[in-house]
Coordinates of C-alpha atoms in Angstrom, one line a residue:
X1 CA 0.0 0.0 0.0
X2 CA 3.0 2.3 0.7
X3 CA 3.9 2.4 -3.1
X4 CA 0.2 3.9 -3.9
X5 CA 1.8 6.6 -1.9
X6 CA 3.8 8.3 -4.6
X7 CA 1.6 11.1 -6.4
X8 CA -1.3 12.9 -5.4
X9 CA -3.5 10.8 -8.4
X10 CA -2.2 7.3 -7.3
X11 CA -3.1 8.5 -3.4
X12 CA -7.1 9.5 -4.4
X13 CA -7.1 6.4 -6.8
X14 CA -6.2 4.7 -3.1
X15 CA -8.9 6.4 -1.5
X16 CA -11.0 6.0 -3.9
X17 CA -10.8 2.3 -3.9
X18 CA -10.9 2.0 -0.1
X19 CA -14.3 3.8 0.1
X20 CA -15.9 2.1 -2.8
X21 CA -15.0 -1.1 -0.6
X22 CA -16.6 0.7 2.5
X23 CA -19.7 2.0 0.3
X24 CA -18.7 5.3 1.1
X25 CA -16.8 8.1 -0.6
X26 CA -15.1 11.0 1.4
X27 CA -14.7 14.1 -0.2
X28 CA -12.0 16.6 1.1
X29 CA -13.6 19.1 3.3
X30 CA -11.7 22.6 1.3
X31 CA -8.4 23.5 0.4
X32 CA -5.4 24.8 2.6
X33 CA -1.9 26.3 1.2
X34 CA -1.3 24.5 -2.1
X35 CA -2.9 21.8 -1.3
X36 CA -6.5 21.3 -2.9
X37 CA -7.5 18.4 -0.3
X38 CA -7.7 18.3 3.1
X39 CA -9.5 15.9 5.2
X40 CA -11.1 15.8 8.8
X41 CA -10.1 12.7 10.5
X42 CA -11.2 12.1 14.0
X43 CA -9.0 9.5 16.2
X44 CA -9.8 8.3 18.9
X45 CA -8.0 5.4 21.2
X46 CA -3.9 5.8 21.0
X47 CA -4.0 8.2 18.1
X48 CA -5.6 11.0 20.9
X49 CA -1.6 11.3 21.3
X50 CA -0.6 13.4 18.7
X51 CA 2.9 11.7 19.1
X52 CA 1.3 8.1 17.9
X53 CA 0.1 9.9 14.3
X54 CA 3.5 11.6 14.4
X55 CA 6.1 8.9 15.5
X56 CA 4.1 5.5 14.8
X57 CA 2.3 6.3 11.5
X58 CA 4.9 8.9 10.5
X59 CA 1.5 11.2 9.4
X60 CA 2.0 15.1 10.5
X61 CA -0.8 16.8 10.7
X62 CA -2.1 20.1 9.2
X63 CA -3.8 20.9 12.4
X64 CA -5.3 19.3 15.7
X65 CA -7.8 20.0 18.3
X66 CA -9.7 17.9 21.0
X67 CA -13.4 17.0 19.5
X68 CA -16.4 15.4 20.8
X69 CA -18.5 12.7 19.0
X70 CA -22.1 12.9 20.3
X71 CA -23.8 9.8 20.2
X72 CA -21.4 7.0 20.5
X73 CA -19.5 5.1 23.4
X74 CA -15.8 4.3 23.5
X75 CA -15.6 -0.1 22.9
X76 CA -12.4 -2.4 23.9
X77 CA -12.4 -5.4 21.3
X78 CA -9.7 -8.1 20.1
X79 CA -9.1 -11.7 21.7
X80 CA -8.8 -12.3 24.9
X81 CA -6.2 -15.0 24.1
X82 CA -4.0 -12.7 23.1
X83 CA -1.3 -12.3 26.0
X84 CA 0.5 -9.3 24.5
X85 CA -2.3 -6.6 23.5
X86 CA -5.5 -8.0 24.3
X87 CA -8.1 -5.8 22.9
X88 CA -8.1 -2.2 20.9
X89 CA -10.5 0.9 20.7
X90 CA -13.6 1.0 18.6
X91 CA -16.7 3.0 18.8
X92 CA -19.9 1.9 18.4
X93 CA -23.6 4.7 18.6
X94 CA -24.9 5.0 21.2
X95 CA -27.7 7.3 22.1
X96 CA -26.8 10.3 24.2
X97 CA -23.2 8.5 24.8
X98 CA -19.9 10.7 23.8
X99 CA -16.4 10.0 23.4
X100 CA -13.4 12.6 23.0
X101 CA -10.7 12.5 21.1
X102 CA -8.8 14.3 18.9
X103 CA -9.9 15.8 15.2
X104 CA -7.1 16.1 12.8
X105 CA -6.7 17.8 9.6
X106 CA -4.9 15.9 6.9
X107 CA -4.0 15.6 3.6
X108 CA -4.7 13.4 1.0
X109 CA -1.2 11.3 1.6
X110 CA -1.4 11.4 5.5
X111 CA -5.2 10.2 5.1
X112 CA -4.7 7.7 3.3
X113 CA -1.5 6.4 5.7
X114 CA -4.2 6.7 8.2
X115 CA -6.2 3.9 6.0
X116 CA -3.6 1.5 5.3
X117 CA -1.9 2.0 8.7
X118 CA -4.9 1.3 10.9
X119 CA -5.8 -2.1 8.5
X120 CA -9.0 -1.0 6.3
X121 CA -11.1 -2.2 5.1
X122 CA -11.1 -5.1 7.6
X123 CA -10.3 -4.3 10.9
X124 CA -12.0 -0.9 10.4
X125 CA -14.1 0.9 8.1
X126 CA -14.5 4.5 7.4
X127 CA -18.1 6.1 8.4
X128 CA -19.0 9.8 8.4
X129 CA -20.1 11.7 11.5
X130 CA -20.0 15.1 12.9
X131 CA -18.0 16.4 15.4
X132 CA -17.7 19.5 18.0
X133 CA -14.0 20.5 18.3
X134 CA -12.8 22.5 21.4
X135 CA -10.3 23.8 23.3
X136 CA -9.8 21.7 26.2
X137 CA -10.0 23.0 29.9
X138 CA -9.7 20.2 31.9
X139 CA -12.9 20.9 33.0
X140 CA -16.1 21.1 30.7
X141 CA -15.3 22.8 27.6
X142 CA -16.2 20.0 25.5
X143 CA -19.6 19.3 26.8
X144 CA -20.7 23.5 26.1
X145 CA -18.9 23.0 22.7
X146 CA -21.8 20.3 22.0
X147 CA -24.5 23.2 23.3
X148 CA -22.7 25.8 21.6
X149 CA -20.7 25.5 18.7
X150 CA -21.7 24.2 15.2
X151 CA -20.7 20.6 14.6
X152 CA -18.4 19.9 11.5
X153 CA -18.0 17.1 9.1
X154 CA -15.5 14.6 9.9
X155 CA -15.1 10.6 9.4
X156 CA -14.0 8.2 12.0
X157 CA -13.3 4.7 12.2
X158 CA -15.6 2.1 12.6
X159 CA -15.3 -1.8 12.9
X160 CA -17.6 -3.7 10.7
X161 CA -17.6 -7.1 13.1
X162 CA -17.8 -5.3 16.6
X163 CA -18.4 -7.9 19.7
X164 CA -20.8 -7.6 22.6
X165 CA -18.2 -8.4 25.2
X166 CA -15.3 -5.2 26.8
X167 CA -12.6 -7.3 26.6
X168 CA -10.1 -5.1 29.3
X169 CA -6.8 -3.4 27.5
X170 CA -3.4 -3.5 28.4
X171 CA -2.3 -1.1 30.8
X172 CA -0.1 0.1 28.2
X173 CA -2.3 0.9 25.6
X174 CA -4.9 2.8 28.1
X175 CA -2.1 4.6 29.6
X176 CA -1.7 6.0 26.1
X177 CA -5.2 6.8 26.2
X178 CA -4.8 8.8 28.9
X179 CA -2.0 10.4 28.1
X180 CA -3.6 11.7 25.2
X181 CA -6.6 13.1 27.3
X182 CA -4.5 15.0 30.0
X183 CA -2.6 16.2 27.1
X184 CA -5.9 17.7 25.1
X185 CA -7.3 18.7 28.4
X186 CA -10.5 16.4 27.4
X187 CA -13.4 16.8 29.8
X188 CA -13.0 16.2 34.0
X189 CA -15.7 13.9 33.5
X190 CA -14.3 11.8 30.7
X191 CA -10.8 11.2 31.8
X192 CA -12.7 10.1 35.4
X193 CA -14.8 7.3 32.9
X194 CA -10.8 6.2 31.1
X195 CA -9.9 6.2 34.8
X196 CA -13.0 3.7 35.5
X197 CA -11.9 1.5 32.8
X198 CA -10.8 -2.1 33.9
X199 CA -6.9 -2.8 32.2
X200 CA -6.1 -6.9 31.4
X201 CA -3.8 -8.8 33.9
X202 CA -2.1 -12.3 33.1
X203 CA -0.4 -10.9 30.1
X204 CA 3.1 -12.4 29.1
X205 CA 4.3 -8.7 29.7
X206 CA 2.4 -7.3 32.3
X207 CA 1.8 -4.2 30.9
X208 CA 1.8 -4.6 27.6
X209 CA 3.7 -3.2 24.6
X210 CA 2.0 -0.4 23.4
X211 CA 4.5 2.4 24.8
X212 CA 7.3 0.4 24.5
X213 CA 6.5 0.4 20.5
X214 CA 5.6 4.4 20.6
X215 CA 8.7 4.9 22.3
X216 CA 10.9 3.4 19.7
X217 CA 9.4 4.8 16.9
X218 CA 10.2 8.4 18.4
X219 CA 13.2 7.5 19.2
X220 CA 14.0 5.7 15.8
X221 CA 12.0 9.4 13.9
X222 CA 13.5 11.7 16.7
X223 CA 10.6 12.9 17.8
X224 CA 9.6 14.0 21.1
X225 CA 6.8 13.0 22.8
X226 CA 4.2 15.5 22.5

């Protein structure tokens, strides 16, 4: 997928074909610098660390801001016979649920890296939604941005064969979760429901691996966490 990379054509023929196979297309939301296409990408899970798009997925944002998604509920999913990383973050509606995370503005390569990095069409697929971006306090300012300010196209991942059962994350991986939130200042409220959330024990490494990977991959890009 990384050779489709190569010029702005081959990269919306790549897009293209991803959201044909997703019965969707995703047009670019307007045009910033020289650039024609830009696209709103909401992350949620590890990629609410900036430094996971940046060091991990070696994507660097136009822009970034926290965001709220009305009307869905953070999801743990994977295998629960896996003793390294047990489970991952999905989303799934929800009436009057809400999850933060982080909207980021793209371009055409860095949203289709986002594709290809993240395993589309088949662990996730693309759906649209609408978002409320804020500034984060610490405190409430997402929750007034969903009374007050207009709510702006975006697309987020979805997974297409989401269980019924929370199956509990690594330490790890929520600890990157969380590291994201106190970093966007999500909601008081929020981070207290990522503190609520029960982490996997019996794995091979206790912990997990997620940070260990992020780490290397800033150190191997150079990058500082941030």
């Amino acid at each position: 997928m990384q050779l489709l990379l190569g010029s702005n054509y081959h990269v919306v023929s790549f897009l293209s074909i991803l959201c044909a196979l997703n019965g969707l297309w995703i047009r670019p939301v307007h045009g910033f610098g020289s650039s024609p296409e830009v696209y709103r990408y909401f992350g949620y899970g590890s990629n609410v660390l900036p430094s996971t798009m940046k060091s991990l997925r070696q994507i660097d944002p136009i822009d970034f801001t926290a965001a709220v998604l009305p009307d869905y509920e953070l999801r743990f999913d994977g295998s629960e016979g896996n003793l390294i990383e047990p489970s991952a973050a999905f989303v799934t509606p929800s009436k009057k649920g809400e999850v933060h995370g982080v909207l980021y503005t793209l371009t055409a390569e860095d949203f289709a890296k986002v594709g290809s990095t993240e395993g589309v069409p088949f662990a996730y697929r693309w759906k649209r939604c609408r978002v409320h971006p804020y500034v984060g306090d610490g405190d409430n300012a997402g929750r007034l941005a969903m009374e007050t300010t207009p709510a702006l196209n975006a697309v987020v991942l979805e997974s297409p064969k989401l269980g019924n059962k929370n199956i509990p994350p690594s330490s790890s991986y929520l600890g990157l979760i969380k590291e994201g939130a106190q970093m966007m200042k999500f909601d008081r409220e929020y981070q207290e429901f990522l503190d609520s959330i029960e982490e996997a024990t019996n794995l091979i490494i206790p912990q997990g691996i997620s940070g260990m990977l992020l780490r290397g991959a800033e150190i191997a890009r150079g990058i500082p966490r941030n």
